[in-house]
Amino acid sequence: MRLLFRAALLLLPLSACNSDQVEHLSNTKELAVEAENWQVKRIMPKDLLRATGWAGDSLTRTTERELRQVLAAKLQEGGVAAALPFCRPAALPATDSLAAVLQAALSWRSPRPRNPAHRAALPPADLNAADTTTRRVARPATEEFTYQRPVVLNDAVCLRCHGEVGQDIAAADYALIQKQYPQDQATGYRLGQSMGVWRASFKRSGVAELYTMKTRKVMKKRKPLF
């Protein structure tokens, strides 16, 4: 009787694991990748600087694209009078939204600005139109990162407000500009010429979040079998 009882105990694990009762995981690779994605990883200072470059590029490119689209539409709609109030990049919807996500503050600096509040003495290297890919990233404080890159006038639309007065800018339009910006110096530019620099500051948490998202492993979609 005792032998029969032991035999029954040995058979229990086998009967409990019949092949038709085991749930096989078909996505174990995906689960492993997802588990790795959610592991807490140490982000090094060089990684944060790299992410600052990504964030700055994304923010300034979004700004330039949105600015061109909005100003082109406003110029067509009502000329310089309609476009002038919208030449404030930081107030544009897409730019403002992305800046909030990245925890960023964007500004424009130039030795010849339209708004005197944007005036800054910049070294010649910062205004070199041939070196538009130069990015400067830094960490001035533990919780702050900064980004800078040149801005080049590469769209003829911009000449309507920043070109030669009397040639690209009508006298009546320039009168409107001067009425709003009496100390304006942002005219006389040509295509391909540097107008100043974009400057952005980022909080550490925003940069770290971007680095985490950009470096997550993403599984490639499987091709259907049929």
PDB file of C-alpha atoms in Angstrom:
ATOM      1  CA  MET A   1       0.000   0.000   0.000  1.00  0.00           C
ATOM      2  CA  ARG A   2       2.871   2.343   0.895  1.00  0.00           C
ATOM      3  CA  LEU A   3       4.555   1.618  -2.471  1.00  0.00           C
ATOM      4  CA  LEU A   4       1.354   2.468  -4.335  1.00  0.00           C
ATOM      5  CA  PHE A   5       1.081   5.789  -2.447  1.00  0.00           C
ATOM      6  CA  ARG A   6       4.680   6.747  -3.409  1.00  0.00           C
ATOM      7  CA  ALA A   7       4.015   5.849  -7.036  1.00  0.00           C
ATOM      8  CA  ALA A   8       0.943   8.074  -7.030  1.00  0.00           C
ATOM      9  CA  LEU A   9       3.020  11.003  -5.688  1.00  0.00           C
ATOM     10  CA  LEU A  10       5.576  10.551  -8.475  1.00  0.00           C
ATOM     11  CA  LEU A  11       2.859  10.618 -11.117  1.00  0.00           C
ATOM     12  CA  LEU A  12       1.245  13.821  -9.809  1.00  0.00           C
ATOM     13  CA  PRO A  13       3.782  16.299 -11.337  1.00  0.00           C
ATOM     14  CA  LEU A  14       3.592  14.511 -14.676  1.00  0.00           C
ATOM     15  CA  SER A  15      -0.172  14.608 -14.801  1.00  0.00           C
ATOM     16  CA  ALA A  16      -0.190  18.272 -13.758  1.00  0.00           C
ATOM     17  CA  CYS A  17       2.051  19.275 -16.686  1.00  0.00           C
ATOM     18  CA  ASN A  18       0.400  17.658 -19.646  1.00  0.00           C
ATOM     19  CA  SER A  19       1.333  19.395 -22.909  1.00  0.00           C
ATOM     20  CA  ASP A  20      -2.252  20.471 -23.503  1.00  0.00           C
ATOM     21  CA  GLN A  21      -2.305  22.268 -20.154  1.00  0.00           C
ATOM     22  CA  VAL A  22       0.920  24.310 -20.489  1.00  0.00           C
ATOM     23  CA  GLU A  23       0.669  27.838 -21.892  1.00  0.00           C
ATOM     24  CA  HIS A  24       3.713  28.424 -24.089  1.00  0.00           C
ATOM     25  CA  LEU A  25       4.881  32.042 -24.390  1.00  0.00           C
ATOM     26  CA  SER A  26       5.342  32.861 -28.084  1.00  0.00           C
ATOM     27  CA  ASN A  27       6.630  36.401 -27.462  1.00  0.00           C
ATOM     28  CA  THR A  28       9.443  35.711 -25.007  1.00  0.00           C
ATOM     29  CA  LYS A  29      11.890  37.864 -27.015  1.00  0.00           C
ATOM     30  CA  GLU A  30       9.546  40.827 -26.969  1.00  0.00           C
ATOM     31  CA  LEU A  31       8.996  40.385 -23.238  1.00  0.00           C
ATOM     32  CA  ALA A  32      12.741  40.293 -22.627  1.00  0.00           C
ATOM     33  CA  VAL A  33      13.260  43.499 -24.615  1.00  0.00           C
ATOM     34  CA  GLU A  34      10.415  45.236 -22.787  1.00  0.00           C
ATOM     35  CA  ALA A  35      11.829  44.142 -19.437  1.00  0.00           C
ATOM     36  CA  GLU A  36      15.217  45.572 -20.412  1.00  0.00           C
ATOM     37  CA  ASN A  37      13.610  48.830 -21.510  1.00  0.00           C
ATOM     38  CA  TRP A  38      12.105  49.350 -18.089  1.00  0.00           C
ATOM     39  CA  GLN A  39      15.282  48.624 -16.167  1.00  0.00           C
ATOM     40  CA  VAL A  40      16.690  51.650 -14.353  1.00  0.00           C
ATOM     41  CA  LYS A  41      19.883  52.596 -16.160  1.00  0.00           C
ATOM     42  CA  ARG A  42      22.579  54.990 -15.105  1.00  0.00           C
ATOM     43  CA  ILE A  43      22.881  57.908 -17.531  1.00  0.00           C
ATOM     44  CA  MET A  44      26.388  59.296 -17.798  1.00  0.00           C
ATOM     45  CA  PRO A  45      27.186  63.029 -18.215  1.00  0.00           C
ATOM     46  CA  LYS A  46      28.292  62.482 -21.834  1.00  0.00           C
ATOM     47  CA  ASP A  47      24.923  60.834 -22.527  1.00  0.00           C
ATOM     48  CA  LEU A  48      23.078  63.867 -21.198  1.00  0.00           C
ATOM     49  CA  LEU A  49      25.154  66.190 -23.390  1.00  0.00           C
ATOM     50  CA  ARG A  50      24.397  64.005 -26.380  1.00  0.00           C
ATOM     51  CA  ALA A  51      20.689  64.144 -25.578  1.00  0.00           C
ATOM     52  CA  THR A  52      20.930  67.929 -25.268  1.00  0.00           C
ATOM     53  CA  GLY A  53      22.075  68.017 -28.887  1.00  0.00           C
ATOM     54  CA  TRP A  54      19.118  65.858 -29.926  1.00  0.00           C
ATOM     55  CA  ALA A  55      16.704  68.049 -27.990  1.00  0.00           C
ATOM     56  CA  GLY A  56      18.116  71.285 -29.377  1.00  0.00           C
ATOM     57  CA  ASP A  57      18.021  70.037 -32.959  1.00  0.00           C
ATOM     58  CA  SER A  58      14.450  68.850 -32.576  1.00  0.00           C
ATOM     59  CA  LEU A  59      13.250  72.077 -30.979  1.00  0.00           C
ATOM     60  CA  THR A  60      14.953  74.494 -33.389  1.00  0.00           C
ATOM     61  CA  ARG A  61      14.017  72.524 -36.512  1.00  0.00           C
ATOM     62  CA  THR A  62      10.414  72.403 -35.369  1.00  0.00           C
ATOM     63  CA  THR A  63      10.549  76.153 -34.758  1.00  0.00           C
ATOM     64  CA  GLU A  64      12.007  76.961 -38.171  1.00  0.00           C
ATOM     65  CA  ARG A  65       9.543  74.729 -39.980  1.00  0.00           C
ATOM     66  CA  GLU A  66       6.555  76.151 -38.135  1.00  0.00           C
ATOM     67  CA  LEU A  67       7.798  79.722 -38.552  1.00  0.00           C
ATOM     68  CA  ARG A  68       8.143  79.318 -42.335  1.00  0.00           C
ATOM     69  CA  GLN A  69       4.688  77.802 -42.659  1.00  0.00           C
ATOM     70  CA  VAL A  70       2.933  80.390 -40.494  1.00  0.00           C
ATOM     71  CA  LEU A  71       4.682  83.422 -42.001  1.00  0.00           C
ATOM     72  CA  ALA A  72       4.169  82.227 -45.585  1.00  0.00           C
ATOM     73  CA  ALA A  73       0.451  81.803 -44.902  1.00  0.00           C
ATOM     74  CA  LYS A  74       0.141  85.196 -43.173  1.00  0.00           C
ATOM     75  CA  LEU A  75       2.087  87.004 -45.901  1.00  0.00           C
ATOM     76  CA  GLN A  76      -0.212  85.554 -48.515  1.00  0.00           C
ATOM     77  CA  GLU A  77      -3.231  86.390 -46.392  1.00  0.00           C
ATOM     78  CA  GLY A  78      -2.447  90.022 -45.576  1.00  0.00           C
ATOM     79  CA  GLY A  79       1.169  90.882 -46.303  1.00  0.00           C
ATOM     80  CA  VAL A  80       3.727  92.081 -43.773  1.00  0.00           C
ATOM     81  CA  ALA A  81       1.027  93.649 -41.600  1.00  0.00           C
ATOM     82  CA  ALA A  82      -0.549  90.229 -41.054  1.00  0.00           C
ATOM     83  CA  ALA A  83       2.769  88.373 -40.642  1.00  0.00           C
ATOM     84  CA  LEU A  84       4.583  90.731 -38.279  1.00  0.00           C
ATOM     85  CA  PRO A  85       2.747  89.704 -35.061  1.00  0.00           C
ATOM     86  CA  PHE A  86       3.611  86.045 -35.697  1.00  0.00           C
ATOM     87  CA  CYS A  87       7.380  86.435 -35.980  1.00  0.00           C
ATOM     88  CA  ARG A  88       7.765  85.278 -32.380  1.00  0.00           C
ATOM     89  CA  PRO A  89       8.939  81.657 -32.520  1.00  0.00           C
ATOM     90  CA  ALA A  90       8.556  80.828 -28.839  1.00  0.00           C
ATOM     91  CA  ALA A  91       4.839  81.697 -29.003  1.00  0.00           C
ATOM     92  CA  LEU A  92       4.032  79.345 -31.900  1.00  0.00           C
ATOM     93  CA  PRO A  93       1.813  76.365 -30.894  1.00  0.00           C
ATOM     94  CA  ALA A  94       3.996  73.438 -32.025  1.00  0.00           C
ATOM     95  CA  THR A  95       7.156  75.079 -30.703  1.00  0.00           C
ATOM     96  CA  ASP A  96       5.546  75.910 -27.367  1.00  0.00           C
ATOM     97  CA  SER A  97       4.179  72.374 -27.027  1.00  0.00           C
ATOM     98  CA  LEU A  98       7.526  70.712 -27.762  1.00  0.00           C
ATOM     99  CA  ALA A  99       9.351  73.099 -25.434  1.00  0.00           C
ATOM    100  CA  ALA A 100       7.002  72.051 -22.632  1.00  0.00           C
ATOM    101  CA  VAL A 101       7.685  68.354 -23.289  1.00  0.00           C
ATOM    102  CA  LEU A 102      11.456  68.895 -23.379  1.00  0.00           C
ATOM    103  CA  GLN A 103      11.320  71.281 -20.376  1.00  0.00           C
ATOM    104  CA  ALA A 104      13.072  73.897 -22.488  1.00  0.00           C
ATOM    105  CA  ALA A 105      13.254  77.652 -22.985  1.00  0.00           C
ATOM    106  CA  LEU A 106      14.095  78.883 -26.496  1.00  0.00           C
ATOM    107  CA  SER A 107      15.530  82.279 -27.426  1.00  0.00           C
ATOM    108  CA  TRP A 108      17.035  84.083 -30.398  1.00  0.00           C
ATOM    109  CA  ARG A 109      20.195  86.201 -30.222  1.00  0.00           C
ATOM    110  CA  SER A 110      21.747  88.457 -32.861  1.00  0.00           C
ATOM    111  CA  PRO A 111      24.149  91.415 -33.090  1.00  0.00           C
ATOM    112  CA  ARG A 112      21.554  93.021 -35.420  1.00  0.00           C
ATOM    113  CA  PRO A 113      18.173  92.157 -33.926  1.00  0.00           C
ATOM    114  CA  ARG A 114      14.728  93.515 -34.605  1.00  0.00           C
ATOM    115  CA  ASN A 115      13.901  93.540 -30.916  1.00  0.00           C
ATOM    116  CA  PRO A 116      16.700  95.134 -28.832  1.00  0.00           C
ATOM    117  CA  ALA A 117      16.012  92.572 -26.092  1.00  0.00           C
ATOM    118  CA  HIS A 118      17.529  89.940 -28.398  1.00  0.00           C
ATOM    119  CA  ARG A 119      20.814  91.760 -28.952  1.00  0.00           C
ATOM    120  CA  ALA A 120      24.012  89.860 -28.168  1.00  0.00           C
ATOM    121  CA  ALA A 121      27.628  90.329 -29.156  1.00  0.00           C
ATOM    122  CA  LEU A 122      28.553  87.112 -30.941  1.00  0.00           C
ATOM    123  CA  PRO A 123      32.028  85.991 -32.040  1.00  0.00           C
ATOM    124  CA  PRO A 124      32.572  85.593 -35.808  1.00  0.00           C
ATOM    125  CA  ALA A 125      32.620  81.795 -35.467  1.00  0.00           C
ATOM    126  CA  ASP A 126      28.996  81.891 -34.302  1.00  0.00           C
ATOM    127  CA  LEU A 127      27.976  83.804 -37.416  1.00  0.00           C
ATOM    128  CA  ASN A 128      29.806  81.690 -39.980  1.00  0.00           C
ATOM    129  CA  ALA A 129      27.113  80.718 -42.508  1.00  0.00           C
ATOM    130  CA  ALA A 130      29.331  77.962 -43.899  1.00  0.00           C
ATOM    131  CA  ASP A 131      29.363  76.282 -40.504  1.00  0.00           C
ATOM    132  CA  THR A 132      25.630  75.925 -39.888  1.00  0.00           C
ATOM    133  CA  THR A 133      25.976  72.400 -38.513  1.00  0.00           C
ATOM    134  CA  THR A 134      27.989  73.568 -35.503  1.00  0.00           C
ATOM    135  CA  ARG A 135      26.220  72.743 -32.253  1.00  0.00           C
ATOM    136  CA  ARG A 136      27.429  73.917 -28.896  1.00  0.00           C
ATOM    137  CA  VAL A 137      26.156  72.049 -25.884  1.00  0.00           C
ATOM    138  CA  ALA A 138      27.182  72.670 -22.307  1.00  0.00           C
ATOM    139  CA  ARG A 139      26.218  72.011 -18.713  1.00  0.00           C
ATOM    140  CA  PRO A 140      26.502  75.312 -16.823  1.00  0.00           C
ATOM    141  CA  ALA A 141      24.812  73.868 -13.728  1.00  0.00           C
ATOM    142  CA  THR A 142      23.965  70.438 -12.334  1.00  0.00           C
ATOM    143  CA  GLU A 143      20.335  70.660 -13.384  1.00  0.00           C
ATOM    144  CA  GLU A 144      20.738  72.801 -16.527  1.00  0.00           C
ATOM    145  CA  PHE A 145      21.954  72.138 -20.066  1.00  0.00           C
ATOM    146  CA  THR A 146      22.359  74.644 -22.898  1.00  0.00           C
ATOM    147  CA  TYR A 147      22.341  74.407 -26.689  1.00  0.00           C
ATOM    148  CA  GLN A 148      23.286  76.835 -29.459  1.00  0.00           C
ATOM    149  CA  ARG A 149      23.461  76.740 -33.248  1.00  0.00           C
ATOM    150  CA  PRO A 150      23.580  79.337 -36.068  1.00  0.00           C
ATOM    151  CA  VAL A 151      20.492  80.583 -37.895  1.00  0.00           C
ATOM    152  CA  VAL A 152      20.844  81.192 -41.627  1.00  0.00           C
ATOM    153  CA  LEU A 153      18.410  83.046 -43.858  1.00  0.00           C
ATOM    154  CA  ASN A 154      17.704  80.296 -46.386  1.00  0.00           C
ATOM    155  CA  ASP A 155      14.135  81.083 -47.406  1.00  0.00           C
ATOM    156  CA  ALA A 156      13.179  83.923 -49.742  1.00  0.00           C
ATOM    157  CA  VAL A 157      10.020  84.457 -47.680  1.00  0.00           C
ATOM    158  CA  CYS A 158      12.199  85.902 -44.896  1.00  0.00           C
ATOM    159  CA  LEU A 159      13.486  88.629 -47.234  1.00  0.00           C
ATOM    160  CA  ARG A 160      10.053  90.248 -47.160  1.00  0.00           C
ATOM    161  CA  CYS A 161      10.902  91.471 -43.654  1.00  0.00           C
ATOM    162  CA  HIS A 162      14.679  91.083 -43.398  1.00  0.00           C
ATOM    163  CA  GLY A 163      16.021  91.883 -46.882  1.00  0.00           C
ATOM    164  CA  GLU A 164      17.022  95.210 -48.426  1.00  0.00           C
ATOM    165  CA  VAL A 165      14.636  98.085 -47.772  1.00  0.00           C
ATOM    166  CA  GLY A 166      13.286  99.406 -51.066  1.00  0.00           C
ATOM    167  CA  GLN A 167      14.284  96.222 -52.866  1.00  0.00           C
ATOM    168  CA  ASP A 168      12.921  93.262 -50.896  1.00  0.00           C
ATOM    169  CA  ILE A 169      10.945  95.286 -48.364  1.00  0.00           C
ATOM    170  CA  ALA A 170       8.424  97.843 -49.558  1.00  0.00           C
ATOM    171  CA  ALA A 171       8.669 101.289 -47.959  1.00  0.00           C
ATOM    172  CA  ALA A 172       5.131 101.013 -46.569  1.00  0.00           C
ATOM    173  CA  ASP A 173       5.934  97.617 -45.034  1.00  0.00           C
ATOM    174  CA  TYR A 174       9.111  98.896 -43.430  1.00  0.00           C
ATOM    175  CA  ALA A 175       7.150 101.776 -41.931  1.00  0.00           C
ATOM    176  CA  LEU A 176       4.971  99.158 -40.204  1.00  0.00           C
ATOM    177  CA  ILE A 177       8.054  97.347 -38.929  1.00  0.00           C
ATOM    178  CA  GLN A 178       9.621 100.530 -37.579  1.00  0.00           C
ATOM    179  CA  LYS A 179       6.382 101.515 -35.899  1.00  0.00           C
ATOM    180  CA  GLN A 180       6.482  98.324 -33.825  1.00  0.00           C
ATOM    181  CA  TYR A 181      10.279  98.089 -33.566  1.00  0.00           C
ATOM    182  CA  PRO A 182      11.754 101.624 -33.600  1.00  0.00           C
ATOM    183  CA  GLN A 183      15.278 100.270 -32.973  1.00  0.00           C
ATOM    184  CA  ASP A 184      15.121  97.631 -35.717  1.00  0.00           C
ATOM    185  CA  GLN A 185      18.465  96.533 -37.168  1.00  0.00           C
ATOM    186  CA  ALA A 186      17.357  93.260 -38.757  1.00  0.00           C
ATOM    187  CA  THR A 187      17.341  94.330 -42.396  1.00  0.00           C
ATOM    188  CA  GLY A 188      19.855  94.170 -45.218  1.00  0.00           C
ATOM    189  CA  TYR A 189      20.283  90.415 -45.028  1.00  0.00           C
ATOM    190  CA  ARG A 190      20.817  88.224 -48.088  1.00  0.00           C
ATOM    191  CA  LEU A 191      20.042  84.563 -48.772  1.00  0.00           C
ATOM    192  CA  GLY A 192      22.640  82.326 -47.208  1.00  0.00           C
ATOM    193  CA  GLN A 193      23.695  84.888 -44.622  1.00  0.00           C
ATOM    194  CA  SER A 194      23.748  84.159 -40.896  1.00  0.00           C
ATOM    195  CA  MET A 195      21.275  86.186 -38.854  1.00  0.00           C
ATOM    196  CA  GLY A 196      22.257  85.080 -35.371  1.00  0.00           C
ATOM    197  CA  VAL A 197      21.902  81.994 -33.205  1.00  0.00           C
ATOM    198  CA  TRP A 198      19.266  79.881 -31.528  1.00  0.00           C
ATOM    199  CA  ARG A 199      19.849  79.369 -27.831  1.00  0.00           C
ATOM    200  CA  ALA A 200      17.958  76.887 -25.723  1.00  0.00           C
ATOM    201  CA  SER A 201      18.212  75.824 -22.113  1.00  0.00           C
ATOM    202  CA  PHE A 202      16.952  72.468 -20.841  1.00  0.00           C
ATOM    203  CA  LYS A 203      16.283  71.035 -17.425  1.00  0.00           C
ATOM    204  CA  ARG A 204      18.166  67.863 -16.588  1.00  0.00           C
ATOM    205  CA  SER A 205      14.967  65.844 -16.166  1.00  0.00           C
ATOM    206  CA  GLY A 206      13.790  66.728 -19.672  1.00  0.00           C
ATOM    207  CA  VAL A 207      17.113  65.781 -21.262  1.00  0.00           C
ATOM    208  CA  ALA A 208      17.304  62.529 -19.274  1.00  0.00           C
ATOM    209  CA  GLU A 209      13.775  61.560 -20.307  1.00  0.00           C
ATOM    210  CA  LEU A 210      14.608  62.145 -23.976  1.00  0.00           C
ATOM    211  CA  TYR A 211      17.775  60.056 -23.705  1.00  0.00           C
ATOM    212  CA  THR A 212      15.826  57.204 -22.108  1.00  0.00           C
ATOM    213  CA  MET A 213      13.177  57.248 -24.826  1.00  0.00           C
ATOM    214  CA  LYS A 214      15.665  57.553 -27.706  1.00  0.00           C
ATOM    215  CA  THR A 215      17.783  54.648 -26.500  1.00  0.00           C
ATOM    216  CA  ARG A 216      14.960  52.220 -25.786  1.00  0.00           C
ATOM    217  CA  LYS A 217      15.140  49.033 -27.796  1.00  0.00           C
ATOM    218  CA  VAL A 218      12.210  48.662 -30.172  1.00  0.00           C
ATOM    219  CA  MET A 219      11.275  45.287 -31.581  1.00  0.00           C
ATOM    220  CA  LYS A 220      11.014  45.105 -35.337  1.00  0.00           C
ATOM    221  CA  LYS A 221       7.596  44.164 -36.623  1.00  0.00           C
ATOM    222  CA  ARG A 222       7.429  40.581 -37.766  1.00  0.00           C
ATOM    223  CA  LYS A 223       6.466  39.890 -41.356  1.00  0.00           C
ATOM    224  CA  PRO A 224       3.172  38.010 -41.682  1.00  0.00           C
ATOM    225  CA  LEU A 225       3.570  34.321 -42.455  1.00  0.00           C
ATOM    226  CA  PHE A 226       0.838  34.423 -45.040  1.00  0.00           C
TER     227      PHE A 226
END
